[in-house]
PDB file of C-alpha atoms in Angstrom:
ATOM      1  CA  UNK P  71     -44.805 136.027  -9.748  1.00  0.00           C
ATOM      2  CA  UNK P  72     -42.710 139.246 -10.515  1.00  0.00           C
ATOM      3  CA  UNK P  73     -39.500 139.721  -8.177  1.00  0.00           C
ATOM      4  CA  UNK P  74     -39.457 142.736  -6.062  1.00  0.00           C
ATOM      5  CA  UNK P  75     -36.941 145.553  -7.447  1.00  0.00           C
ATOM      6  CA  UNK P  76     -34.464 146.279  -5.338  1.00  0.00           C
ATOM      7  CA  UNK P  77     -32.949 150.050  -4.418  1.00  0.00           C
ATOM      8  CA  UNK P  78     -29.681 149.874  -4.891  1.00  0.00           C
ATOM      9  CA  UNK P  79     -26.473 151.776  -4.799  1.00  0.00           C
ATOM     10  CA  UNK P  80     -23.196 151.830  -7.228  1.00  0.00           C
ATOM     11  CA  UNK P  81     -20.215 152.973  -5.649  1.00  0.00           C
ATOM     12  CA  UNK P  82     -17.852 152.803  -9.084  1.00  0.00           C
ATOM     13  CA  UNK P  83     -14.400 152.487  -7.784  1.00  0.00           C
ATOM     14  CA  UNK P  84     -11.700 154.456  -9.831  1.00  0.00           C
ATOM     15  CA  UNK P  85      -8.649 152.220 -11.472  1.00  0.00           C
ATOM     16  CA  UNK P  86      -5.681 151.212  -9.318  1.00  0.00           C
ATOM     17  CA  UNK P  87      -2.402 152.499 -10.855  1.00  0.00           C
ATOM     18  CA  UNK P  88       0.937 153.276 -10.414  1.00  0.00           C
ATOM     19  CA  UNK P  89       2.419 156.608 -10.994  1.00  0.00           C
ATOM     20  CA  UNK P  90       5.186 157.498 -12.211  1.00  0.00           C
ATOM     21  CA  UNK P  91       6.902 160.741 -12.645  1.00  0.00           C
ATOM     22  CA  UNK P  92       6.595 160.907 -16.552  1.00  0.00           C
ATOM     23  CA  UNK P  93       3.123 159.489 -16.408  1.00  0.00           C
ATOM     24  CA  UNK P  94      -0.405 161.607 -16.681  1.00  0.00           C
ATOM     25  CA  UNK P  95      -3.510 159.661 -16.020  1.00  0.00           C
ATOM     26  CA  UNK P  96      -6.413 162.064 -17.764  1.00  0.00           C
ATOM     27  CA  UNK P  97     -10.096 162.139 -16.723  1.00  0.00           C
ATOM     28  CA  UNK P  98     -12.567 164.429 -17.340  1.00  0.00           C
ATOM     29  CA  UNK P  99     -12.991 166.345 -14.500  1.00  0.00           C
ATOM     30  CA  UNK P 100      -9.466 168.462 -14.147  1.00  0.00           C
ATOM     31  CA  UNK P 101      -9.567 171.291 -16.929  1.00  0.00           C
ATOM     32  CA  UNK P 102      -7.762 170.424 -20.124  1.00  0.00           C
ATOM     33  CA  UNK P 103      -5.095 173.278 -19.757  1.00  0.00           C
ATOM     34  CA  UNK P 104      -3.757 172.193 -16.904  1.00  0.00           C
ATOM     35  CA  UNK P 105      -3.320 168.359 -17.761  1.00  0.00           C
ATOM     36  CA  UNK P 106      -1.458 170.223 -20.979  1.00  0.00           C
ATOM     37  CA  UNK P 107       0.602 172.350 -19.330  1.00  0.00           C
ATOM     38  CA  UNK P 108       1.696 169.310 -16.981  1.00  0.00           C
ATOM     39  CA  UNK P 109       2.339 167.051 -19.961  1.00  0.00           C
ATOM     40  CA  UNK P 110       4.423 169.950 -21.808  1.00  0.00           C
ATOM     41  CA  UNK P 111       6.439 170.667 -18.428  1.00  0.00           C
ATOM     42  CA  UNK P 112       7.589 167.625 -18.606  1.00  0.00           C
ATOM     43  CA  UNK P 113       8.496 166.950 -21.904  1.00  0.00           C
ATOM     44  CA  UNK P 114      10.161 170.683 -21.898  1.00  0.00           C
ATOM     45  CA  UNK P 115      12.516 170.295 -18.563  1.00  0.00           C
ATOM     46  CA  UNK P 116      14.869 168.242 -20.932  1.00  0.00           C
ATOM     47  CA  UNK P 117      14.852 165.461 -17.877  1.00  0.00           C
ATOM     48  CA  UNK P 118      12.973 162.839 -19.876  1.00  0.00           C
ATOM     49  CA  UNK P 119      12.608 161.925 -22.865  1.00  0.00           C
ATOM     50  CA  UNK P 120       9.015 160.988 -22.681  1.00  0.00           C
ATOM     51  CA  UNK P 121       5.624 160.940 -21.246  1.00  0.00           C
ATOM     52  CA  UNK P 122       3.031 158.752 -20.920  1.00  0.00           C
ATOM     53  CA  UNK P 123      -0.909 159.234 -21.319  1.00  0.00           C
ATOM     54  CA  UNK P 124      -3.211 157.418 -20.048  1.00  0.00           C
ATOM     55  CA  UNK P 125      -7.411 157.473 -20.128  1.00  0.00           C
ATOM     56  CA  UNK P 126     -10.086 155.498 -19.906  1.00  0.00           C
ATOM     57  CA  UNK P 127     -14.005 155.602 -21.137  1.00  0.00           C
ATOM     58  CA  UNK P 128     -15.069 159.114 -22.101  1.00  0.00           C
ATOM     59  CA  UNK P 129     -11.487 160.998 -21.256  1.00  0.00           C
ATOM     60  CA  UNK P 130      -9.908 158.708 -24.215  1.00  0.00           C
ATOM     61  CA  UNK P 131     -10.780 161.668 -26.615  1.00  0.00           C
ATOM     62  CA  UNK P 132      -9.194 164.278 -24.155  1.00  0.00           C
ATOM     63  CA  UNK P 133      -5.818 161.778 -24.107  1.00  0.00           C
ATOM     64  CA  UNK P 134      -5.577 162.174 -28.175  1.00  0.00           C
ATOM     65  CA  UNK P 135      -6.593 165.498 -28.051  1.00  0.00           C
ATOM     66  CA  UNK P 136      -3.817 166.441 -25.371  1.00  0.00           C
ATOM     67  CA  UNK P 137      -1.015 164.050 -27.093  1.00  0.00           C
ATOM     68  CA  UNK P 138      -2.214 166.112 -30.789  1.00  0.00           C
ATOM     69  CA  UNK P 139      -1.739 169.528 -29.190  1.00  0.00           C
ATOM     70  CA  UNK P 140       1.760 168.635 -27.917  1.00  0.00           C
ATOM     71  CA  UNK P 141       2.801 167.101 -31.284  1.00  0.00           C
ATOM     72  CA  UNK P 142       1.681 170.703 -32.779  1.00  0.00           C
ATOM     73  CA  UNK P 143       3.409 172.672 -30.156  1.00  0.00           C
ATOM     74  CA  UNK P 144       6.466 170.853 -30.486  1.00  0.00           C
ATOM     75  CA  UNK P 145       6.511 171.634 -34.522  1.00  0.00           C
ATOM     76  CA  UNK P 146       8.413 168.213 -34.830  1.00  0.00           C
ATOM     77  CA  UNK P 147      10.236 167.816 -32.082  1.00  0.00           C
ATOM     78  CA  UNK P 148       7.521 165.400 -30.760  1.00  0.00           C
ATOM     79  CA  UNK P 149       5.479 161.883 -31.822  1.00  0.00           C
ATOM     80  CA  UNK P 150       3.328 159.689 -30.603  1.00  0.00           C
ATOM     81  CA  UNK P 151       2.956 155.867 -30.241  1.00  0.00           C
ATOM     82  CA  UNK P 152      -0.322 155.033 -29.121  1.00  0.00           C
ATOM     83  CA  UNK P 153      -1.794 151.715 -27.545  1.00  0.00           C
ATOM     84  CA  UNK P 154      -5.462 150.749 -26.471  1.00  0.00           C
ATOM     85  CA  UNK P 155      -6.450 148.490 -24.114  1.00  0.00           C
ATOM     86  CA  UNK P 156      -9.370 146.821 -22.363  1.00  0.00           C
ATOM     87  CA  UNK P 157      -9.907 147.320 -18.217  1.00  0.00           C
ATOM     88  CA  UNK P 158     -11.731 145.539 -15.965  1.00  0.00           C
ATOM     89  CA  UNK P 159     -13.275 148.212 -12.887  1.00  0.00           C
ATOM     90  CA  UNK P 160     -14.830 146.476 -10.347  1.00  0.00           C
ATOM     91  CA  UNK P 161     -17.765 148.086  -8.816  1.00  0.00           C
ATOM     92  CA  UNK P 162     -19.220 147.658  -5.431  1.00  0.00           C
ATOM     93  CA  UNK P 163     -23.420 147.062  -5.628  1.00  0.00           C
ATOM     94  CA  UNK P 164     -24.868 148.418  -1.967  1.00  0.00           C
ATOM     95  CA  UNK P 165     -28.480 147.155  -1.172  1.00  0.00           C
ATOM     96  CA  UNK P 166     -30.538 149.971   0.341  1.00  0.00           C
ATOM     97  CA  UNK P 167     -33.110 147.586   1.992  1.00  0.00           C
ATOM     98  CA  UNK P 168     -30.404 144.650   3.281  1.00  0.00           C
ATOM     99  CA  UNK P 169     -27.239 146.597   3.710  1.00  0.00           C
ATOM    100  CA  UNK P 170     -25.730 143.578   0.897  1.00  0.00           C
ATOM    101  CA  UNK P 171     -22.798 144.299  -0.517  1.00  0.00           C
ATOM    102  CA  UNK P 172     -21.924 142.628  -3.513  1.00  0.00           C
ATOM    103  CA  UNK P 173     -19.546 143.660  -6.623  1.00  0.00           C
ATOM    104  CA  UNK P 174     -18.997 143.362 -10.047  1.00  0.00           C
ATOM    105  CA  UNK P 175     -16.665 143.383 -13.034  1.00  0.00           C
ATOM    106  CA  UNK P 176     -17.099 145.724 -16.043  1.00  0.00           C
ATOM    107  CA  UNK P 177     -15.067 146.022 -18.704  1.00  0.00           C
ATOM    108  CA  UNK P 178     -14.339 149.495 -19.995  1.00  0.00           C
ATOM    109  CA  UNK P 179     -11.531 150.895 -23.328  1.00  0.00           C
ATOM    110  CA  UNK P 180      -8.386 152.732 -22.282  1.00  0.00           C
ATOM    111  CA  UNK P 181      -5.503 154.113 -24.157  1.00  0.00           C
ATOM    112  CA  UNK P 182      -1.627 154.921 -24.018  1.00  0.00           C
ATOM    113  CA  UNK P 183       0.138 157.235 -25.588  1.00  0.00           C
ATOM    114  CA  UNK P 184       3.751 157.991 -25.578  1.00  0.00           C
ATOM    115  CA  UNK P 185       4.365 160.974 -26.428  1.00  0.00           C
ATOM    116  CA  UNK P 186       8.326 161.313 -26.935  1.00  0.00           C
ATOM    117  CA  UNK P 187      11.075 163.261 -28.340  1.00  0.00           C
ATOM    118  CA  UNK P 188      12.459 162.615 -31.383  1.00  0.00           C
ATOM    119  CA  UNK P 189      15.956 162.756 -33.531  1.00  0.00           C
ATOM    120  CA  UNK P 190      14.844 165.483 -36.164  1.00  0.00           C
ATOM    121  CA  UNK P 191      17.518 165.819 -38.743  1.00  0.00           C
ATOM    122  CA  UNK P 192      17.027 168.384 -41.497  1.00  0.00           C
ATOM    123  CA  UNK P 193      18.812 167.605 -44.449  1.00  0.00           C
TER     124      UNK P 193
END
């Protein structure tokens, strides 16, 4: 006997963070200039010495991207430290025909970078 197939909706629930005020979290969805121009205004107030960058899945490559362009613009004056990581996102499973709800776990790459401002000394 074959089991019916179900209808069935994902509701993918975003990651739970803190934020702090030197922190970006990048996704794909808010254009790359702005989350560039944030990241640079905050490095270029003088406040702090550092930012943080964080992304997961498919905006990883925007969080390197973003950290590279800085490091360029700064012409020295800024590096990197970069560390990745594994999430778990929990997702929420709705069946159509029972109203169910059940979850699960996924596990999904994210990465860090610091970007932060360094001692340049020209000899």
């Amino acid at each position: 006997a074959s089991a019916k197939s179900r209808d069935c909706h994902v509701k993918k629930n975003p990651p739970v963070h803190s934020r702090g005020i030197n922190e970006i979290y990048v996704d794909t969805t808010q254009p790359f200039n702005q989350q560039l121009e944030r990241a640079w205004r905050i490095l270029n107030e003088g406040k702090l010495d550092h930012v943080l960058v964080h992304g997961i899945g498919p905006a990883m490559q925007r969080v390197i991207n973003l950290a590279l362009q800085i490091k360029l613009r700064g012409n020295g004056m800024f590096d990197v430290s970069t560390t990745t990581h594994t999430v778990h996102l929990h997702d929420d499973i709705n069946d159509i025909d029972t109203g169910a709800v059940t979850s699960q776990t996924r596990k999904n790459s994210s990465i860090s970078i610091k970007i932060f401002r360094t001692l340049n000394v020209i000899s």
